[in-house]
Coordinates of C-alpha atoms in Angstrom, one line a residue:
L1 CA 83.4 24.6 184.4
V2 CA 79.8 25.6 185.9
D3 CA 77.1 23.9 183.7
G4 CA 73.9 25.2 182.5
F5 CA 74.9 28.7 184.7
P6 CA 73.8 31.2 184.8
R7 CA 70.4 30.5 183.6
E8 CA 69.2 34.2 183.5
M9 CA 70.8 37.6 184.3
G10 CA 70.0 38.0 188.1
Q11 CA 72.0 34.6 188.8
A12 CA 74.7 36.3 186.7
L13 CA 74.8 39.5 188.5
Q14 CA 74.1 37.8 192.3
F15 CA 77.0 35.2 191.4
E16 CA 79.5 38.3 190.0
R17 CA 78.8 39.9 193.7
T18 CA 79.1 37.2 195.8
V19 CA 81.4 34.7 194.6
G20 CA 83.0 36.6 191.7
S21 CA 83.2 37.1 187.5
P22 CA 84.1 34.1 185.5
T23 CA 87.3 34.0 183.2
F24 CA 85.4 33.6 180.4
V25 CA 81.9 32.2 179.0
L26 CA 81.4 29.3 176.6
S27 CA 78.5 29.3 174.8
F28 CA 77.5 26.5 172.4
T29 CA 75.2 27.5 169.7
A30 CA 73.2 25.7 167.0
P31 CA 70.1 26.2 164.8
D32 CA 66.8 25.5 166.7
A33 CA 66.1 22.9 163.9
V34 CA 69.2 21.2 164.7
L35 CA 68.7 20.9 168.2
V36 CA 65.1 19.9 167.8
E37 CA 65.9 17.1 165.4
R38 CA 68.7 15.8 168.2
L39 CA 66.1 16.0 171.1
T40 CA 63.1 13.9 169.3
G41 CA 66.1 11.4 168.3
R42 CA 67.2 11.1 171.9
A43 CA 63.4 10.6 173.1
A44 CA 62.5 7.9 170.3
A45 CA 65.8 6.0 171.8
S46 CA 64.5 6.3 175.2
G47 CA 60.4 5.7 174.2
R48 CA 59.5 8.8 175.9
A49 CA 56.2 9.6 173.7
D50 CA 55.5 12.8 175.7
D51 CA 58.6 14.4 174.4
T52 CA 57.1 16.2 171.4
P53 CA 59.2 18.3 168.5
A54 CA 56.4 20.8 170.0
T55 CA 57.5 20.2 173.5
F56 CA 61.4 20.6 172.7
Q57 CA 60.4 24.0 171.0
K58 CA 58.9 25.4 173.8
R59 CA 62.1 24.7 176.0
L60 CA 64.4 26.3 173.6
D61 CA 61.9 29.2 173.6
T62 CA 62.2 29.3 177.2
F63 CA 66.2 28.9 177.2
H64 CA 66.6 31.9 174.7
R65 CA 64.0 34.2 176.3
Q66 CA 66.1 33.9 179.7
S67 CA 69.9 33.4 178.4
Q68 CA 70.0 36.1 175.4
P69 CA 70.4 38.8 177.9
V70 CA 73.2 36.7 179.6
I71 CA 74.8 35.9 176.4
E72 CA 74.9 39.6 175.3
Y73 CA 76.1 40.7 178.9
Y74 CA 79.2 38.8 178.6
R75 CA 79.7 39.4 174.5
A76 CA 79.9 43.2 175.9
E77 CA 82.4 42.4 178.6
G78 CA 84.4 40.3 175.7
K79 CA 84.4 37.4 177.8
L80 CA 81.9 35.2 175.1
F81 CA 83.3 32.6 173.2
E82 CA 80.5 31.1 171.1
I83 CA 80.7 27.4 170.0
N84 CA 79.0 26.5 166.8
A85 CA 77.7 23.0 168.0
E86 CA 76.4 22.0 164.7
G87 CA 79.2 19.8 163.6
A88 CA 80.4 16.4 164.5
K89 CA 81.7 16.1 168.2
D90 CA 85.4 16.2 167.0
E91 CA 84.6 19.1 164.8
V92 CA 83.2 21.0 168.1
W93 CA 86.1 19.6 170.3
A94 CA 88.6 21.1 168.0
N95 CA 86.9 24.7 168.9
V96 CA 86.8 24.2 172.2
R97 CA 90.1 22.3 173.3
P98 CA 92.6 25.4 172.4
L99 CA 90.4 27.9 174.6
F100 CA 92.0 25.8 177.8
V101 CA 95.4 25.6 177.0
A102 CA 97.5 27.6 179.5
P103 CA 98.8 30.8 178.4
S104 CA 102.1 29.6 179.9
A105 CA 102.1 26.9 177.5
L106 CA 102.1 29.1 174.3
P107 CA 104.5 30.6 172.5
R108 CA 105.3 34.4 172.5
I109 CA 102.9 36.1 170.7
V110 CA 103.9 39.5 168.4
F111 CA 101.0 41.5 167.1
V112 CA 101.9 43.1 163.5
I113 CA 99.8 45.7 162.4
G114 CA 100.2 48.4 159.5
G115 CA 98.0 50.1 156.8
P116 CA 97.6 48.6 153.6
G117 CA 100.9 48.6 151.3
C118 CA 103.2 49.0 154.5
G119 CA 105.3 46.0 153.5
K120 CA 104.6 43.9 156.8
G121 CA 103.6 40.6 154.9
T122 CA 107.2 40.9 153.5
Q123 CA 109.0 41.5 156.7
C124 CA 107.0 38.6 158.5
A125 CA 108.2 36.2 155.6
R126 CA 111.6 37.3 156.3
L127 CA 111.3 36.8 160.0
V128 CA 109.7 33.3 159.5
E129 CA 112.9 32.6 157.0
K130 CA 115.4 33.9 159.8
Y131 CA 113.9 32.8 162.6
R132 CA 111.6 29.6 161.9
C133 CA 108.7 31.2 163.6
A134 CA 105.1 30.9 163.1
H135 CA 103.4 33.7 160.8
L136 CA 99.1 33.9 161.3
S137 CA 97.0 36.0 159.7
A138 CA 93.3 36.3 161.0
G139 CA 92.1 36.8 157.3
D140 CA 93.5 33.7 156.1
L141 CA 92.4 31.5 159.1
L142 CA 88.8 32.7 158.1
R143 CA 89.2 31.7 155.0
A144 CA 90.6 28.5 155.9
E145 CA 88.0 27.6 158.4
V146 CA 85.3 28.7 155.6
A147 CA 87.2 26.4 153.1
S148 CA 87.3 23.4 155.4
G149 CA 84.0 22.7 155.1
S150 CA 83.1 22.7 158.8
A151 CA 79.5 23.8 160.2
Q152 CA 81.3 26.8 161.4
G153 CA 82.9 27.6 158.3
A154 CA 79.3 27.6 156.5
M155 CA 78.2 30.0 159.2
L156 CA 81.4 32.3 158.3
D157 CA 80.7 32.0 154.8
G158 CA 77.2 33.1 155.0
M159 CA 78.0 36.0 157.0
M160 CA 80.9 37.2 155.0
K161 CA 78.6 36.9 151.8
E162 CA 76.1 39.2 153.5
G163 CA 78.5 41.5 154.7
K164 CA 78.2 41.0 158.1
I165 CA 81.0 41.6 160.6
V166 CA 82.5 38.4 161.9
P167 CA 82.1 38.0 166.0
G168 CA 85.9 38.9 167.6
A169 CA 85.1 35.8 169.7
I170 CA 85.1 33.5 166.8
T171 CA 88.2 35.3 165.4
I172 CA 90.3 34.6 168.2
G173 CA 88.8 31.5 168.8
L174 CA 90.5 30.3 165.3
L175 CA 93.9 32.4 166.5
R176 CA 94.1 30.7 169.7
R177 CA 93.2 27.3 168.3
A178 CA 96.0 27.9 165.5
I179 CA 98.6 28.9 168.3
A180 CA 97.8 26.1 170.6
A181 CA 98.5 23.6 167.4
L182 CA 101.9 24.9 166.9
P183 CA 105.1 22.8 168.0
A184 CA 106.4 23.5 171.2
A185 CA 109.9 24.3 169.9
T186 CA 108.0 27.8 168.2
P187 CA 110.2 30.2 169.4
F188 CA 107.3 33.3 168.8
V189 CA 104.3 33.9 166.7
L190 CA 103.7 36.9 164.4
V191 CA 100.1 37.4 164.5
D192 CA 99.7 39.7 161.3
G193 CA 96.8 42.5 160.7
F194 CA 95.5 42.1 164.3
P195 CA 94.1 43.4 166.4
R196 CA 92.0 45.7 164.3
E197 CA 90.4 47.5 167.1
M198 CA 90.6 48.1 170.4
G199 CA 87.9 45.6 171.5
Q200 CA 89.8 42.7 169.8
A201 CA 92.7 43.6 171.7
L202 CA 90.8 43.6 175.2
Q203 CA 89.3 40.3 174.3
F204 CA 92.5 38.5 173.4
E205 CA 94.4 39.9 176.2
R206 CA 91.4 38.6 178.7
T207 CA 90.9 35.2 176.8
V208 CA 94.7 34.5 175.4
G209 CA 97.0 36.7 176.5
S210 CA 98.8 39.8 176.1
P211 CA 101.8 40.2 173.4
T212 CA 105.1 40.2 174.2
F213 CA 105.2 43.3 172.1
V214 CA 103.5 45.0 169.2
L215 CA 105.3 45.9 165.8
S216 CA 103.6 48.7 163.9
F217 CA 104.6 49.7 160.2
T218 CA 104.4 53.0 159.8
A219 CA 104.6 55.1 156.1
P220 CA 102.9 58.5 155.4
D221 CA 99.3 57.8 153.4
A222 CA 100.9 59.3 150.3
V223 CA 103.6 56.7 150.3
L224 CA 101.3 53.6 150.9
V225 CA 98.5 55.0 148.2
E226 CA 101.6 55.4 145.6
R227 CA 102.5 51.6 146.4
L228 CA 99.1 50.3 146.2
T229 CA 98.5 52.2 143.0
G230 CA 101.1 50.7 141.8
R231 CA 100.6 47.0 142.5
A232 CA 96.9 47.7 141.1
A233 CA 98.6 48.7 137.7
A234 CA 100.6 45.6 137.7
S235 CA 97.7 43.3 138.5
G236 CA 95.0 45.1 136.0
R237 CA 92.4 46.0 138.9
A238 CA 91.0 49.3 137.5
D239 CA 88.3 49.4 140.1
D240 CA 91.3 49.8 142.7
T241 CA 92.1 53.5 142.5
P242 CA 93.8 56.0 144.8
A243 CA 90.5 56.9 145.9
T244 CA 89.8 53.4 147.3
F245 CA 93.0 53.3 148.7
Q246 CA 92.7 56.4 150.9
K247 CA 89.4 55.3 152.2
R248 CA 91.0 52.0 153.1
L249 CA 93.8 53.7 155.2
D250 CA 91.5 56.1 156.8
T251 CA 89.3 52.9 158.1
F252 CA 92.5 51.5 159.0
H253 CA 93.8 54.8 161.2
R254 CA 90.5 55.0 162.8
Q255 CA 90.2 51.8 164.2
S256 CA 93.6 51.0 164.6
Q257 CA 94.8 54.4 166.4
P258 CA 93.2 53.4 169.5
V259 CA 95.4 50.2 169.7
I260 CA 98.6 51.9 168.8
E261 CA 98.0 54.3 171.5
Y262 CA 97.0 51.5 174.1
Y263 CA 100.2 49.9 173.4
R264 CA 102.2 52.5 173.3
A265 CA 101.2 53.4 177.0
E266 CA 101.9 50.2 178.2
G267 CA 105.4 50.4 176.8
K268 CA 105.0 47.5 174.3
L269 CA 104.9 49.3 171.0
F270 CA 107.8 49.3 167.9
E271 CA 107.0 51.6 165.4
I272 CA 108.8 50.8 162.5
N273 CA 109.3 53.2 159.8
A274 CA 108.1 51.2 156.0
E275 CA 109.4 54.3 153.9
G276 CA 112.7 53.0 153.0
A277 CA 114.0 50.1 150.9
K278 CA 113.1 46.7 152.1
D279 CA 116.5 46.1 153.4
E280 CA 116.5 49.4 155.2
V281 CA 113.6 48.1 157.2
W282 CA 114.5 44.9 157.7
A283 CA 117.6 46.4 159.5
N284 CA 115.2 47.8 162.3
V285 CA 112.8 44.6 162.3
R286 CA 115.5 42.0 162.8
P287 CA 117.3 43.2 166.2
L288 CA 113.7 43.4 167.6
F289 CA 113.7 39.2 167.5
V290 CA 117.3 38.5 168.9
A291 CA 117.0 36.5 172.0
P292 CA 117.8 38.3 175.1
S293 CA 119.8 35.4 176.0
A294 CA 122.1 36.1 173.0
L295 CA 122.9 39.6 174.0
P296 CA 125.4 40.6 176.3
R297 CA 125.8 41.9 179.6
I298 CA 123.9 45.5 179.5
V299 CA 125.2 48.1 182.1
F300 CA 123.7 51.5 182.3
V301 CA 125.7 54.3 182.7
I302 CA 124.1 57.5 184.2
G303 CA 125.2 60.7 185.4
G304 CA 124.8 64.4 185.3
P305 CA 126.5 66.8 183.0
G306 CA 130.3 67.0 183.6
C307 CA 130.5 63.9 186.2
G308 CA 133.2 62.2 183.9
K309 CA 131.6 59.5 182.9
G310 CA 132.5 59.3 179.3
T311 CA 136.2 59.2 180.7
Q312 CA 135.4 56.2 183.0
C313 CA 133.5 54.7 180.2
A314 CA 136.9 55.2 177.8
R315 CA 138.8 53.5 180.2
L316 CA 136.4 50.5 180.9
V317 CA 136.5 49.7 177.0
E318 CA 140.4 50.0 177.2
K319 CA 140.8 47.7 180.0
Y320 CA 138.0 45.0 179.0
R321 CA 137.3 45.3 175.2
C322 CA 134.0 46.0 176.0
A323 CA 131.2 48.0 173.7
H324 CA 130.3 51.5 174.5
L325 CA 126.9 53.1 173.1
S326 CA 125.6 56.3 173.4
A327 CA 121.6 56.9 172.5
G328 CA 122.8 60.2 171.2
D329 CA 125.5 59.0 168.9
L330 CA 123.2 56.4 167.9
L331 CA 120.2 59.2 167.1
R332 CA 122.9 61.4 165.2
A333 CA 124.2 58.5 163.1
E334 CA 121.0 57.5 162.0
V335 CA 120.0 60.9 160.6
A336 CA 123.6 61.2 158.9
S337 CA 122.9 57.8 157.4
G338 CA 120.3 59.4 155.0
S339 CA 118.1 56.2 155.5
A340 CA 114.1 57.3 156.0
Q341 CA 114.3 56.9 159.5
G342 CA 116.9 59.3 159.8
A343 CA 115.2 61.9 157.6
M344 CA 112.5 61.7 159.9
L345 CA 114.4 61.9 162.9
D346 CA 116.1 64.9 161.7
G347 CA 112.9 66.8 161.0
M348 CA 111.6 66.0 164.2
M349 CA 114.7 67.4 166.1
K350 CA 114.8 70.4 164.2
E351 CA 111.0 71.1 165.1
G352 CA 112.1 70.4 168.9
K353 CA 109.8 67.2 169.1
I354 CA 110.6 64.4 171.5
V355 CA 111.6 61.4 169.6
P356 CA 109.8 58.3 170.6
G357 CA 111.2 56.0 173.2
A358 CA 110.6 52.7 171.1
I359 CA 112.9 54.3 168.1
T360 CA 115.9 55.1 170.6
I361 CA 115.2 51.7 172.0
G362 CA 115.0 50.2 168.7
L363 CA 118.4 51.6 167.4
L364 CA 120.0 50.8 170.8
R365 CA 118.9 47.0 170.3
R366 CA 120.0 47.1 166.5
A367 CA 123.5 48.0 167.6
I368 CA 123.6 45.7 170.5
A369 CA 122.3 42.8 168.3
A370 CA 125.0 43.7 165.7
L371 CA 128.0 43.3 168.5
P372 CA 130.7 40.8 168.1
A373 CA 129.5 37.7 169.8
A374 CA 132.5 38.0 172.1
T375 CA 132.0 41.2 173.5
P376 CA 131.9 40.6 177.2
F377 CA 129.5 43.6 178.1
V378 CA 128.1 47.0 176.8
L379 CA 127.9 50.1 178.6
V380 CA 124.9 52.0 177.2
D381 CA 125.6 55.7 178.3
G382 CA 123.1 58.3 179.4
F383 CA 120.4 56.1 179.1
P384 CA 117.5 55.9 180.6
R385 CA 117.0 59.4 180.4

């Protein structure tokens, strides 16, 4: 901890050039009136008559003038965590401590994203029931902080009432605090509806850690608008119209698409077709969470056309009672099943489009997870290409 440094921008830049960049920056904030009151109380206790509210305010003005560029610099870098220091010591500590929990001590993290009406909440609830994992929502955490009556909660309440955007560092700080407080036996944590945009994703990775993978629920806008309209009619909310739903979806796509493309390029994105029935969607979600240690040994089998690998695979199945899976066969079976995902795949293949790797891998994982526990090993034929 480098305390009270850098005081101004020149120090920050010189330190970075000659020593290195900080992992992150902790900025303690409180209204000047609160700080002056504290300092005045200390001065009275120590008997220093020359320390007056006016001299304290002068010191604070100097601090703001020199330090604000430093704060804005590290905010733009995604390294700034602002801690509301207005509350009691233990309340402030509750926001500080989780920032220093080692990422290796945290459970596996799965981001869950999807537009309104995609059904991700339903699937998250089933995952919690099945695997006893944790389910966190950034929105719920913000509302809980407001309801807690803390100094930070009061600040957030004011911001939201004024329509201001909550700083990403506060949201990430609340997520990290909640994750750090989970029982040690928690197998993984679903972070629902996060990240909303690219800045949040990068700041979370720099200051908390990288997700194990990202679950993205997709469906055509027309399907989502129809679902949302049905919910609105059932709840009697006349102000919720198809036009307002489409506007929310447009915002979601604009903000989330860069996040989706980033994790696709990282090979961490699993897109789940959310157009089908709940059980159909669940059939594609559940296998992604089966622990690798619970799966049989996996053998990739590759070779050019005419190499005879199919013949050898058949003999291995006969000899060892292993399983034999073909990515191509699984894709064709999914199309033949009549599922929503199958219909989408059928359209893609008829148009000559390449099937996303995450879909193929999802089908393979589902098939592997469904094998009998006694399966000695599985041959994955013609994969990876």
